[in-house]
Coordinates of C-alpha atoms in Angstrom, one line a residue:
Chain A
M1016 CA 52.9 -86.1 220.4
D1017 CA 55.0 -83.5 221.1
K1018 CA 57.2 -81.3 218.9
Q1019 CA 60.3 -83.2 219.7
Q1020 CA 58.6 -86.7 219.0
K1021 CA 57.3 -85.3 215.7
Q1022 CA 60.8 -84.3 214.7
A1023 CA 62.1 -87.6 215.8
M1024 CA 59.4 -89.4 213.6
E1025 CA 60.4 -87.1 210.5
A1026 CA 63.8 -87.9 210.8
L1027 CA 63.4 -91.4 211.3
K1028 CA 61.1 -91.6 208.1
A1029 CA 63.8 -89.4 206.2
E1030 CA 66.5 -92.3 207.3
R1031 CA 64.5 -95.1 206.1
I1032 CA 63.6 -93.6 202.8
K1033 CA 67.3 -92.9 202.3
L1034 CA 67.9 -96.5 203.4
F1035 CA 65.3 -97.9 200.8
R1036 CA 67.0 -95.7 198.0
D1037 CA 70.6 -96.5 198.9
Q1038 CA 69.9 -100.1 198.5
A1039 CA 67.8 -99.9 195.3
A1040 CA 70.7 -98.0 193.9
F1041 CA 73.5 -100.4 194.8
R1042 CA 74.9 -98.1 197.4
P1043 CA 76.2 -99.9 200.4
T1044 CA 74.4 -98.9 203.6
E1045 CA 74.6 -99.5 207.3
R1046 CA 71.8 -102.1 207.4
V1047 CA 69.5 -103.6 205.2
P1048 CA 65.8 -102.2 205.3
H1049 CA 62.5 -104.3 205.4
F1050 CA 59.7 -103.3 203.7
C1051 CA 56.8 -105.6 205.1
N1052 CA 54.2 -107.3 202.9
A1053 CA 52.1 -107.9 205.9
V1054 CA 48.5 -107.4 204.7
T1055 CA 45.4 -109.3 206.7
W1056 CA 48.0 -111.1 209.0
K1057 CA 48.0 -108.0 210.9
V1058 CA 44.3 -108.5 211.8
F1059 CA 44.8 -112.0 213.5
D1060 CA 48.1 -111.0 215.0
A1061 CA 46.3 -108.3 216.8
G1062 CA 43.6 -110.4 217.8
D1063 CA 40.8 -108.4 216.1
S1064 CA 38.2 -110.1 213.8
L1065 CA 38.9 -109.9 209.9
P1066 CA 35.3 -109.2 209.1
E1067 CA 35.3 -106.2 211.6
A1068 CA 38.6 -105.0 210.5
L1069 CA 37.4 -104.9 207.0
T1070 CA 34.2 -103.1 208.0
D1071 CA 35.3 -100.8 210.8
F1072 CA 38.0 -98.5 210.1
K1073 CA 38.7 -98.3 213.9
V1074 CA 39.5 -101.7 214.1
M1075 CA 41.5 -101.9 211.0
E1076 CA 43.6 -99.1 212.5
H1077 CA 43.6 -101.2 215.9
S1078 CA 45.4 -103.8 213.9
V1079 CA 47.5 -101.3 212.0
R1080 CA 48.8 -99.7 214.9
H1081 CA 49.4 -103.0 216.9
F1082 CA 51.5 -104.2 214.0
L1083 CA 53.6 -101.0 214.3
D1084 CA 53.9 -101.1 217.9
N1085 CA 55.3 -104.6 217.9
Y1086 CA 57.1 -104.8 214.6
P1087 CA 59.9 -102.3 214.0
V1088 CA 59.5 -102.5 210.1
D1089 CA 61.0 -99.9 207.8
G1090 CA 58.1 -99.9 205.5
L1091 CA 54.7 -101.5 205.5
M1092 CA 53.1 -102.5 202.1
D1093 CA 49.3 -102.1 203.4
T1094 CA 47.9 -99.9 205.9
G1095 CA 44.3 -100.8 205.3
I1096 CA 43.5 -100.3 201.7
R1097 CA 41.4 -103.6 201.7
N1098 CA 38.5 -101.8 203.4
Q1099 CA 36.2 -101.2 200.4
F1100 CA 33.5 -103.3 201.6
N1101 CA 31.2 -100.6 202.8
V1102 CA 31.0 -98.9 199.7
M1103 CA 29.3 -102.0 198.0
E1104 CA 27.3 -102.8 201.3
A1105 CA 25.8 -99.3 201.4
F1106 CA 25.0 -99.5 197.9
G1107 CA 22.7 -102.4 198.7
S1108 CA 24.6 -104.8 196.2
E1109 CA 27.2 -107.8 196.4
G1110 CA 30.3 -107.3 195.0
Y1111 CA 33.0 -109.6 193.5
Y1112 CA 35.1 -109.3 196.7
Y1113 CA 34.0 -111.4 199.6
Y1114 CA 35.3 -112.2 202.9
T1115 CA 35.0 -114.9 205.8
D1116 CA 36.2 -115.0 209.2
E1117 CA 39.8 -116.1 207.9
A1118 CA 40.2 -114.8 204.3
V1119 CA 39.7 -112.0 201.6
G1120 CA 38.9 -113.3 198.3
I1121 CA 37.5 -112.2 194.7
K1122 CA 35.2 -114.0 192.7
D1123 CA 36.1 -114.6 189.0
H1124 CA 34.6 -112.2 186.7
A1125 CA 35.4 -110.4 183.5
L1126 CA 33.8 -106.9 182.2
C1127 CA 34.3 -107.9 178.7
T1128 CA 34.1 -110.5 175.9
I1129 CA 36.4 -110.5 173.0
D1130 CA 33.6 -108.9 170.9
T1131 CA 33.3 -105.9 173.2
L1132 CA 36.8 -105.2 174.1
M1133 CA 37.2 -102.3 171.5
D1134 CA 33.8 -100.7 172.4
Y1135 CA 35.4 -100.7 176.1
L1136 CA 38.5 -99.2 174.8
E1137 CA 36.7 -96.7 172.8
D1138 CA 34.9 -95.0 175.7
E1139 CA 35.7 -96.7 179.1
E1140 CA 33.5 -94.6 181.3
R1141 CA 30.3 -95.3 178.7
Y1142 CA 30.8 -98.8 178.6
T1143 CA 30.8 -99.0 182.4
W1144 CA 28.0 -97.1 182.7
E1145 CA 25.9 -98.6 179.9
R1146 CA 27.0 -102.2 180.3
V1147 CA 29.5 -103.4 183.2
L1148 CA 27.3 -101.9 186.0
P1149 CA 24.0 -103.2 184.6
E1150 CA 25.3 -106.6 184.0
K1151 CA 27.0 -106.6 187.4
F1152 CA 23.9 -105.5 189.3
G1153 CA 21.0 -107.0 187.2
D1154 CA 17.8 -105.9 188.3
E1155 CA 19.0 -104.0 191.3
W1156 CA 20.6 -101.3 188.8
N1157 CA 17.6 -99.5 187.4
Q1158 CA 16.3 -99.5 190.9
K1159 CA 19.1 -97.6 192.7
T1160 CA 17.9 -94.5 194.5
L1161 CA 19.6 -91.0 194.8
D1162 CA 19.8 -92.1 198.8
Q1163 CA 21.8 -95.3 197.9
W1164 CA 23.9 -93.5 195.5
K1165 CA 24.7 -91.0 198.1
T1166 CA 25.5 -93.5 201.0
A1167 CA 27.7 -95.2 198.8
F1168 CA 29.4 -92.6 198.1
K1169 CA 29.7 -91.3 201.5
E1170 CA 31.4 -94.5 202.3
Y1171 CA 33.9 -94.2 199.7
L1172 CA 34.6 -90.9 200.9
K1173 CA 35.3 -92.1 204.2
Y1174 CA 37.4 -95.2 202.9
T1175 CA 39.5 -92.4 200.9
Y1176 CA 39.9 -90.5 204.2
F1177 CA 41.0 -93.6 205.9
I1178 CA 43.6 -94.4 203.5
I1179 CA 44.9 -91.0 203.6
H1180 CA 44.7 -90.7 207.6
M1181 CA 46.8 -94.2 208.0
G1182 CA 49.3 -93.1 205.4
S1183 CA 49.7 -89.9 207.9
V1184 CA 49.6 -92.2 211.3
S1185 CA 52.1 -94.5 209.5
G1186 CA 54.4 -91.6 208.4
K1187 CA 54.2 -89.1 211.2
E1188 CA 54.1 -91.5 214.3
Y1189 CA 55.7 -94.5 213.3
G1190 CA 58.3 -92.8 210.8
V1191 CA 57.4 -95.4 208.2
P1192 CA 57.6 -93.6 204.6
S1193 CA 55.1 -94.4 201.6
L1194 CA 56.2 -97.0 198.9
A1195 CA 55.9 -94.7 195.9
P1196 CA 53.5 -91.9 194.7
N1197 CA 49.8 -92.8 194.6
N1198 CA 49.3 -90.2 191.9
P1199 CA 47.5 -91.6 188.9
A1200 CA 49.6 -89.7 186.3
K1201 CA 52.8 -91.4 187.5
G1202 CA 52.0 -94.3 190.1
A1203 CA 49.0 -96.2 188.9
I1204 CA 50.7 -98.1 185.8
Q1205 CA 48.4 -101.1 184.0
F1206 CA 49.5 -102.3 180.6
G1207 CA 47.1 -103.5 178.1
I1208 CA 47.8 -106.9 178.6
E1209 CA 47.5 -106.7 182.4
E1210 CA 44.0 -105.1 182.3
L1211 CA 42.8 -107.8 179.9
E1212 CA 44.2 -110.5 182.3
S1213 CA 43.1 -108.9 185.6
N1214 CA 39.5 -106.9 184.6
L1215 CA 38.7 -107.2 181.3
L1216 CA 38.8 -111.0 180.1
G1217 CA 40.3 -113.2 182.8
I1218 CA 43.2 -115.7 182.7
K1219 CA 41.1 -118.2 180.7
E1220 CA 39.7 -116.1 178.1
L1221 CA 43.0 -114.4 177.7
S1222 CA 45.0 -117.5 177.3
I1223 CA 42.4 -118.8 174.6
S1224 CA 42.3 -115.6 172.7
L1225 CA 45.9 -115.1 172.7
R1226 CA 45.9 -117.9 170.0
R1227 CA 42.6 -117.3 168.6
H1228 CA 42.5 -113.6 168.3
K1229 CA 46.0 -112.5 168.6
A1230 CA 45.8 -109.3 165.9
L1231 CA 42.8 -108.2 167.6
L1232 CA 44.6 -108.4 171.2
K1233 CA 47.6 -106.7 169.5
E1234 CA 45.8 -103.7 168.5
F1235 CA 43.8 -103.5 171.6
C1236 CA 47.1 -103.2 173.5
D1237 CA 48.7 -100.7 171.2
K1238 CA 45.6 -98.4 171.5
W1239 CA 45.7 -99.0 175.1
D1240 CA 49.0 -97.9 175.2
E1241 CA 48.3 -94.8 172.9
K1242 CA 45.6 -93.9 175.6
H1243 CA 47.0 -94.7 178.9
I1244 CA 50.7 -95.5 178.9
D1245 CA 52.1 -92.9 176.3
P1246 CA 50.6 -89.9 178.2
M1247 CA 52.1 -91.5 181.6
I1248 CA 55.6 -91.9 179.8
E1249 CA 55.4 -88.2 178.5
K1250 CA 55.0 -87.2 182.1
V1251 CA 57.7 -88.9 183.4
Y1252 CA 60.1 -87.5 180.7
L1253 CA 58.4 -83.9 181.9
S1254 CA 58.8 -84.6 185.5
D1255 CA 61.2 -83.0 187.8
G1256 CA 62.9 -86.5 188.4
P1257 CA 63.3 -88.5 191.6
Q1258 CA 61.5 -87.7 194.6
D1259 CA 64.2 -88.5 196.8
D1260 CA 62.9 -87.3 200.0
K1261 CA 59.3 -88.1 199.8
Y1262 CA 59.1 -92.0 198.8
C1263 CA 60.9 -94.9 198.6
F1264 CA 60.3 -95.3 194.8
D1265 CA 59.4 -92.9 192.3
A1266 CA 57.1 -95.5 190.8
S1267 CA 55.3 -98.9 191.5
M1268 CA 53.8 -101.3 189.3
I1269 CA 52.6 -105.1 189.2
L1270 CA 53.4 -107.4 186.8
L1271 CA 51.0 -110.7 186.2
S1272 CA 50.9 -111.7 182.6
H1273 CA 54.4 -113.0 182.5
N1274 CA 53.0 -115.9 184.4
I1275 CA 50.9 -117.2 181.4
L1276 CA 52.7 -115.6 178.3
N1277 CA 55.1 -117.7 176.6
P1278 CA 58.4 -115.8 175.1
K1279 CA 56.9 -114.8 172.0
Q1280 CA 53.6 -113.5 173.3
F1281 CA 56.0 -111.6 176.0
D1282 CA 57.6 -109.9 173.6
M1283 CA 54.7 -109.2 171.4
F1284 CA 52.3 -107.9 173.9
L1285 CA 54.1 -107.0 177.2
W1286 CA 57.7 -105.9 176.7
P1287 CA 57.4 -103.1 174.1
S1288 CA 55.1 -101.1 176.3
L1289 CA 57.3 -102.2 179.4
K1290 CA 60.5 -101.2 178.0
R1291 CA 59.4 -97.6 176.8
M1292 CA 58.1 -97.1 180.2
L1293 CA 61.5 -98.1 182.1
D1294 CA 63.4 -96.5 179.4
A1295 CA 61.8 -93.1 180.5
Y1296 CA 62.3 -94.0 184.1
A1297 CA 65.8 -95.0 183.6
W1298 CA 66.6 -91.7 181.2
K1299 CA 65.3 -89.4 184.3
G1300 CA 67.3 -91.7 186.8
E1301 CA 64.2 -92.7 188.8
S1302 CA 63.6 -95.9 190.9
V1303 CA 60.9 -98.1 190.1
R1304 CA 59.6 -100.9 191.9
I1305 CA 58.3 -103.9 190.2
F1306 CA 56.2 -106.5 192.0
A1307 CA 56.6 -109.5 189.9
E1308 CA 53.8 -111.9 190.7
G1309 CA 54.4 -115.7 190.5
S1310 CA 57.8 -116.2 188.9
I1311 CA 59.8 -113.7 186.1
L1312 CA 63.1 -115.4 186.6
R1313 CA 62.7 -116.4 182.8
Y1314 CA 62.6 -112.8 181.7
A1315 CA 65.3 -111.7 184.3
E1316 CA 67.9 -111.0 181.8
K1317 CA 65.9 -108.5 179.9
F1318 CA 65.9 -106.0 182.6
N1319 CA 69.4 -106.5 182.9
R1320 CA 69.8 -103.7 180.2
Y1321 CA 69.0 -100.9 182.5
P1322 CA 71.4 -99.6 184.8
K1323 CA 71.9 -100.2 188.7
G1324 CA 69.2 -97.8 190.8
T1325 CA 66.4 -98.3 187.9
I1326 CA 64.6 -101.3 188.8
T1327 CA 63.8 -103.1 192.1
F1328 CA 62.3 -106.6 191.5
H1329 CA 59.9 -107.3 194.4
L1330 CA 59.7 -111.4 193.9
E1331 CA 56.7 -113.2 194.7
Q1332 CA 58.2 -116.6 194.5
D1333 CA 61.6 -116.5 192.6
D1334 CA 64.7 -117.4 194.8
P1335 CA 66.6 -114.1 195.4
F1336 CA 69.9 -115.8 194.9
E1337 CA 69.1 -116.9 191.6
F1338 CA 67.6 -114.0 190.6
R1339 CA 70.8 -111.9 191.5
E1340 CA 72.9 -114.2 189.0
A1341 CA 70.2 -113.7 186.3
A1342 CA 70.0 -109.9 186.6
P1343 CA 72.8 -108.4 188.6
N1344 CA 71.6 -105.0 187.8
C1345 CA 68.1 -105.2 189.4
A1346 CA 67.7 -104.6 193.1
I1347 CA 65.7 -107.5 194.9
M1348 CA 63.1 -106.7 197.3
G1349 CA 62.2 -110.3 199.0
G1350 CA 63.8 -113.1 200.4
L1351 CA 61.2 -114.1 203.1
D1352 CA 58.7 -117.0 202.2
T1353 CA 55.4 -118.1 204.2
E1354 CA 56.6 -121.5 204.4
M1355 CA 59.8 -120.4 206.6
L1356 CA 58.1 -117.8 208.6
A1357 CA 54.9 -120.1 209.3
N1358 CA 57.2 -123.5 210.2
A1359 CA 60.6 -122.9 210.7
T1360 CA 62.5 -122.0 214.2
V1361 CA 63.5 -118.4 215.4
E1362 CA 67.2 -119.5 215.0
E1363 CA 66.7 -120.6 211.3
C1364 CA 64.7 -117.6 210.2
I1365 CA 67.8 -115.4 211.6
A1366 CA 70.2 -117.5 210.2
H1367 CA 68.5 -117.1 206.6
T1368 CA 67.9 -113.3 207.1
K1369 CA 71.6 -112.9 208.1
K1370 CA 72.6 -114.7 204.8
L1371 CA 70.3 -112.6 202.7
C1372 CA 71.6 -109.7 204.3
D1373 CA 75.3 -110.7 203.8
E1374 CA 75.2 -112.4 200.3
L1375 CA 72.8 -109.9 198.8
G1376 CA 72.5 -106.4 200.6
R1377 CA 76.3 -106.0 201.7
Q1378 CA 77.1 -103.9 198.4
G1379 CA 73.8 -102.5 198.1
G1380 CA 70.8 -103.9 196.1
F1381 CA 68.7 -105.6 198.6
I1382 CA 65.8 -104.9 200.7
L1383 CA 64.3 -107.4 203.0
S1384 CA 60.5 -108.4 202.4
E1385 CA 57.9 -111.3 202.6
G1386 CA 57.4 -112.3 198.7
K1387 CA 54.0 -113.5 199.1
M1388 CA 51.6 -111.2 201.3
L1389 CA 51.0 -112.3 204.5
S1390 CA 47.4 -112.7 204.3
Y1391 CA 46.2 -115.7 206.6
K1392 CA 46.8 -116.2 210.4
N1393 CA 48.9 -119.1 209.4
D1394 CA 51.2 -117.4 207.1
A1395 CA 53.5 -116.3 209.9
K1396 CA 54.4 -117.1 213.6
A1397 CA 54.5 -113.7 215.3
D1398 CA 57.6 -114.7 217.0
N1399 CA 59.6 -115.5 213.9
L1400 CA 58.3 -112.3 212.2
K1401 CA 59.6 -110.5 215.6
A1402 CA 63.1 -112.1 215.6
I1403 CA 63.6 -111.0 211.8
C1404 CA 62.3 -107.2 212.5
D1405 CA 64.8 -107.1 215.5
F1406 CA 67.6 -108.7 213.7
V1407 CA 67.5 -106.6 210.6
T1408 CA 67.1 -103.6 212.5
N1409 CA 70.4 -104.0 214.6
Y1410 CA 72.4 -106.3 212.2
K1411 CA 75.4 -104.0 210.6
L1412 CA 76.6 -104.9 207.7
Chain B
M913 CA 43.7 -140.8 159.1
D914 CA 47.0 -139.5 159.2
K915 CA 48.2 -140.0 163.1
Q916 CA 51.4 -138.2 162.7
A917 CA 49.6 -135.1 161.4
I918 CA 47.0 -135.1 164.0
I919 CA 49.7 -135.5 166.7
D920 CA 51.4 -132.2 165.1
A921 CA 48.5 -130.4 165.3
M922 CA 47.7 -130.8 168.9
A923 CA 51.5 -130.0 169.5
D924 CA 51.7 -127.2 167.4
L925 CA 48.2 -125.9 169.0
E926 CA 46.7 -125.6 165.4
E927 CA 43.0 -125.6 166.6
D928 CA 41.2 -125.7 163.2
E929 CA 43.4 -128.2 161.6
L930 CA 43.0 -130.4 164.6
Y931 CA 39.1 -130.2 164.6
D932 CA 39.2 -130.8 160.6
Y933 CA 40.7 -134.1 161.3
M934 CA 38.6 -135.1 163.9
N935 CA 35.6 -134.3 161.7
E936 CA 37.0 -136.1 158.8
I937 CA 37.0 -139.2 161.2
M938 CA 33.5 -138.7 162.0
D939 CA 32.7 -138.2 158.4
N940 CA 34.2 -141.7 157.8
D941 CA 31.9 -143.2 160.4
G942 CA 34.6 -143.0 163.1
E943 CA 37.1 -145.3 161.3
G944 CA 40.5 -144.6 163.2
V945 CA 38.9 -143.1 166.2
Q946 CA 40.9 -144.9 168.7
E947 CA 44.2 -144.0 166.8
A948 CA 43.2 -140.3 166.6
L949 CA 42.5 -140.1 170.3
E950 CA 45.9 -141.5 171.0
A951 CA 47.5 -139.3 168.6
C952 CA 45.9 -136.0 170.9
Q953 CA 47.2 -137.9 173.8
E954 CA 50.6 -138.1 172.2
G955 CA 50.2 -134.3 170.6
M956 CA 49.5 -133.1 174.5
K957 CA 52.3 -135.0 175.8
I958 CA 54.4 -133.1 173.3
V959 CA 52.7 -129.8 174.4
G960 CA 53.7 -130.6 177.9
D961 CA 57.4 -131.2 176.9
R962 CA 57.5 -127.9 175.2
F963 CA 55.9 -126.3 178.4
E964 CA 59.3 -127.8 180.3
E965 CA 61.4 -126.4 177.7
G966 CA 59.9 -123.1 178.2
E967 CA 58.5 -122.8 174.7
Y968 CA 55.1 -122.7 175.8
F969 CA 53.7 -121.1 179.0
V970 CA 50.7 -121.2 181.4
G971 CA 48.5 -119.5 179.0
D972 CA 49.3 -122.3 176.0
L973 CA 48.4 -125.1 178.3
I974 CA 45.0 -123.6 179.2
Y975 CA 44.5 -123.2 175.3
A976 CA 45.6 -127.0 174.8
G977 CA 43.1 -128.4 177.3
E978 CA 40.3 -126.2 176.1
I979 CA 41.2 -127.7 172.3
L980 CA 41.9 -131.2 173.6
T981 CA 38.5 -131.2 175.0
E982 CA 36.7 -130.0 172.1
A983 CA 38.5 -132.2 170.0
T984 CA 37.5 -135.1 172.2
N985 CA 34.0 -134.3 172.0
I986 CA 33.8 -134.2 168.3
I987 CA 34.8 -137.9 168.1
K988 CA 33.0 -138.9 171.5
P989 CA 30.2 -140.4 169.6
A990 CA 32.5 -142.9 168.2
L991 CA 34.3 -144.1 170.8
T992 CA 33.3 -147.3 172.5
G993 CA 34.3 -146.1 175.8
D994 CA 36.6 -149.5 176.3
G995 CA 40.2 -148.8 177.4
Q996 CA 40.2 -145.2 177.2
E997 CA 41.4 -144.7 180.3
K998 CA 44.1 -147.1 181.0
Y999 CA 44.9 -145.9 184.3
G1000 CA 41.5 -145.8 185.9
K1001 CA 39.7 -143.4 188.1
M1002 CA 41.3 -140.8 190.3
I1003 CA 40.4 -137.6 192.2
L1004 CA 41.4 -134.1 191.8
C1005 CA 40.2 -130.9 193.3
T1006 CA 41.2 -127.7 194.8
V1007 CA 41.1 -127.8 198.3
K1008 CA 38.7 -125.9 201.0
N1009 CA 38.8 -122.0 201.3
D1010 CA 40.5 -122.0 197.7
L1011 CA 38.6 -121.1 194.7
H1012 CA 41.2 -121.2 192.0
D1013 CA 40.6 -123.6 189.3
I1014 CA 42.9 -123.0 186.6
G1015 CA 45.9 -125.0 187.5
K1016 CA 43.5 -127.9 188.4
N1017 CA 42.0 -127.6 185.0
I1018 CA 45.1 -127.7 183.3
V1019 CA 46.1 -130.5 185.2
R1020 CA 42.7 -132.3 184.4
A1021 CA 43.5 -132.3 180.7
M1022 CA 46.8 -133.5 181.1
L1023 CA 45.7 -136.3 183.3
E1024 CA 43.0 -137.2 181.2
A1025 CA 45.3 -137.2 178.3
G1026 CA 47.6 -139.2 180.2
G1027 CA 45.2 -142.0 180.6
F1028 CA 43.2 -141.2 183.9
E1029 CA 39.5 -140.9 184.4
V1030 CA 39.5 -138.2 186.4
M1031 CA 36.7 -137.3 188.8
D1032 CA 36.9 -133.6 189.3
L1033 CA 35.4 -132.6 192.5
G1034 CA 35.8 -128.9 191.7
I1035 CA 36.8 -126.1 194.0
D1036 CA 36.3 -125.3 197.6
V1037 CA 36.2 -128.9 198.4
D1038 CA 36.2 -130.0 202.1
P1039 CA 37.9 -132.9 203.6
Q1040 CA 34.8 -135.1 204.1
T1041 CA 33.5 -135.0 200.5
I1042 CA 37.0 -136.1 199.3
V1043 CA 37.4 -138.9 201.7
D1044 CA 33.7 -140.0 201.1
T1045 CA 34.2 -140.1 197.3
A1046 CA 37.3 -141.9 197.7
K1047 CA 35.7 -144.3 199.8
N1048 CA 32.5 -144.8 197.7
E1049 CA 34.1 -145.0 194.2
G1050 CA 37.3 -147.1 195.5
I1051 CA 40.0 -144.5 194.4
K1052 CA 43.3 -144.9 195.4
I1053 CA 44.9 -141.8 193.8
I1054 CA 44.0 -138.2 195.2
A1055 CA 45.5 -135.1 193.9
L1056 CA 44.8 -131.7 195.7
S1057 CA 45.4 -128.4 194.2
G1058 CA 45.7 -124.9 195.5
V1059 CA 47.1 -121.3 195.2
L1060 CA 46.6 -119.6 198.5
T1061 CA 48.6 -120.2 201.3
L1062 CA 45.4 -121.0 203.2
A1063 CA 45.0 -124.1 201.1
V1064 CA 48.1 -125.8 202.8
D1065 CA 46.1 -126.0 206.0
S1066 CA 43.3 -127.4 204.0
M1067 CA 45.5 -130.0 202.5
K1068 CA 46.8 -131.0 206.1
D1069 CA 43.1 -131.2 206.9
T1070 CA 42.1 -133.5 203.9
I1071 CA 45.1 -135.8 204.9
E1072 CA 43.9 -136.0 208.4
A1073 CA 40.5 -136.6 207.3
F1074 CA 41.7 -139.5 205.4
K1075 CA 43.8 -141.1 208.7
A1076 CA 40.5 -140.4 210.9
A1077 CA 38.6 -142.7 208.0
G1078 CA 41.4 -145.3 208.6
M1079 CA 42.0 -145.2 204.9
R1080 CA 45.4 -143.2 205.0
D1081 CA 47.3 -146.5 203.9
D1082 CA 45.0 -147.3 201.2
V1083 CA 45.6 -144.0 199.0
K1084 CA 48.5 -141.9 197.4
I1085 CA 48.1 -138.3 197.7
I1086 CA 50.0 -135.8 195.7
V1087 CA 49.7 -132.2 196.3
G1088 CA 50.3 -129.4 194.2
G1089 CA 50.1 -125.6 193.3
A1090 CA 51.7 -122.1 194.2
P1091 CA 52.5 -122.7 197.9
V1092 CA 53.7 -126.5 197.7
T1093 CA 57.1 -127.2 198.6
E1094 CA 59.0 -130.4 199.5
T1095 CA 58.9 -129.0 203.2
V1096 CA 55.1 -128.3 202.6
C1097 CA 54.6 -131.7 201.2
A1098 CA 56.4 -133.2 204.0
S1099 CA 54.4 -131.3 206.9
V1100 CA 51.1 -132.1 205.3
G1101 CA 51.8 -135.6 205.2
A1102 CA 51.3 -136.0 201.5
D1103 CA 53.1 -138.9 199.3
E1104 CA 54.3 -136.4 196.7
W1105 CA 54.3 -132.8 195.6
A1106 CA 54.3 -131.3 192.1
L1107 CA 54.5 -127.6 190.5
S1108 CA 54.1 -128.8 187.0
P1109 CA 51.4 -130.9 185.2
Q1110 CA 53.8 -133.2 183.7
K1111 CA 55.5 -134.3 187.1
T1112 CA 51.9 -134.5 188.7
V1113 CA 51.0 -137.0 185.2
S1114 CA 54.1 -139.1 185.7
V1115 CA 53.7 -139.6 189.5
C1116 CA 50.1 -140.8 189.1
Q1117 CA 51.1 -143.1 186.3
A1118 CA 53.7 -144.6 188.2
W1119 CA 51.6 -144.9 191.1
A1120 CA 48.7 -146.8 189.0
S1121 CA 51.0 -148.8 187.0
Chain C
M596 CA 12.6 -95.4 184.4
N597 CA 15.3 -94.5 186.4
E598 CA 17.0 -91.0 185.6
Y599 CA 20.0 -91.9 186.1
L600 CA 20.5 -94.5 183.6
S601 CA 21.6 -92.9 180.4
Y602 CA 24.8 -92.1 179.1
P603 CA 26.2 -89.3 179.3
E604 CA 23.1 -87.3 180.6
G605 CA 22.0 -89.5 183.1
Y606 CA 25.3 -90.3 184.5
E607 CA 26.4 -86.4 184.6
K608 CA 22.8 -85.5 186.3
L609 CA 24.1 -88.3 188.8
C610 CA 27.6 -86.8 189.5
H611 CA 25.7 -83.4 189.8
D612 CA 23.0 -84.7 192.3
L613 CA 25.9 -87.0 194.1
L614 CA 28.9 -84.3 194.7
P615 CA 28.3 -81.7 197.3
L616 CA 29.1 -78.0 196.0
P617 CA 32.6 -78.0 197.6
L618 CA 33.5 -81.5 196.0
R619 CA 32.4 -80.5 192.4
P620 CA 35.4 -79.3 191.3
F621 CA 37.0 -82.5 191.8
K622 CA 34.4 -84.8 189.9
K623 CA 37.2 -85.8 187.7
M624 CA 39.6 -87.3 190.3
L625 CA 36.6 -88.5 192.5
M626 CA 34.3 -90.2 189.9
P627 CA 36.7 -92.3 188.0
L628 CA 37.9 -94.1 191.7
F629 CA 34.2 -94.4 192.7
L630 CA 33.0 -96.0 189.5
K631 CA 36.3 -98.4 189.7
I632 CA 35.2 -99.7 193.3
L633 CA 31.7 -100.3 191.9
K634 CA 32.9 -102.2 188.7
D635 CA 36.1 -104.0 190.4
G636 CA 35.0 -104.6 193.9

């Protein structure tokens, strides 16, 4: 790339960041931006093999570049972050993640039982070292040699470099900005109840424990807050405020537990921590993207207390029009579902996209995106996605 | 045996209380066991209603399924086995290439409480296994579950396998789970679709009646 | 007996043996993510 091209990409990236920021803050823009949620679908679309793409960074880079060359998206959710398989392979052990020719999956697992939760919280590193890893790897654990550790660590470094490299490729060569800072101090927000569901107990055990061991779980979540959430909140209050020129959002978080919690449990286990965190962002005038897995519609009005520009909900399954009614202060990311992308005609896709732009984006507050990740090869027809990308790039509001 | 108390304990998800009632029945040589089972099923129906109304959510359904199973296990030795499953056998499973079982297990608990003997074939079940089981067991109602969008293809493959076996007109097929909509139902060729366990139960009951 | 199994001694020794000199100052940043991949992945 020559200097002029580099400058053009830099300008395009800045323009896109501004588009995302403006729409998130309900400021009218010339067009609606598209933050594409294509994950492993990219690999199939590029004609690459999924197992190869997941284990060979060059293949994954080819898939990502093929996607960015063919689909003019303003943002891309995933540029290869699922490629951790080599680390486990180098370690000589099977992990929870697995892949086939068609899909990536994760086996059911839980790192704790209800009896060991507080031990975990007391010293997570010690618990991981003394309990989790020995249990996960069984007899293999005490036979790991320094060579195996070194090979695995080398693969981990290669993986880390690859993520950084792909972020740079997207930004510098395609003008595609990053979603939010990936700084653990501000970026990786995981609430206690979410950690319990995703890693520590699993959905079934958590559901049962919410009834059988309510007080203990509450104590866990409060202590988790003290340890993990409070320092983050403090950092937000002490931060310099919005990073308007660098990222599309100042923070990004994923919520899953609202899918199992009833209203009383939501108010007890998730809302107190979430509210304090959002209060901090609102106070600083920062913009947060929340990916709401499943449906969060029934809790939507709770978020409406925040001023426009604070929260953008990336909706996985909720209808964006219904959500706008329920929480008019929250910007929406979404609108495209795999069912339409996979089965509708190009004309139907464009008509739907136009409706989204006209009704949700004209006054600001809307970013086009796929709700569910595009993962499998039948999740979208290439022609449909291409037509939507072209339409939204050219359609003036 | 206080039938209403058992209904309430099940509906309110009062686990210890419910088990106490069940143990009491066993202490009394199983007297009233049939009514107790019906009471549990009625209580489970109220759990489903509260889910529909938004008071309970998925975690509550998982818990309800767990305590219903345990309560039934306590009184099982006293049950004669006659007339427990008035709607007969049906098949339930998560389709090929999908390993999710939480939704399926909730639906199973609700179907069992709703009067079905559920043959749960598990997860990641290939189409031929489902067809063969339906054929060998003479089963007419099939419920296919899935969470991944990939499951939609497997649902379609399963229904095609029933057609290929010349059995499509002999069975009723309902599909359910996160990626399922009315359009998906039509495109895979299913007879019905559901996102809630309650709807699954009422559709299957109507088919079995 | 594997010399790395104990905590914190074994773990600290592993970190020392694993991290090349230039990366040692970044131990607190690199090791938690490495452990996370081994734990969750």
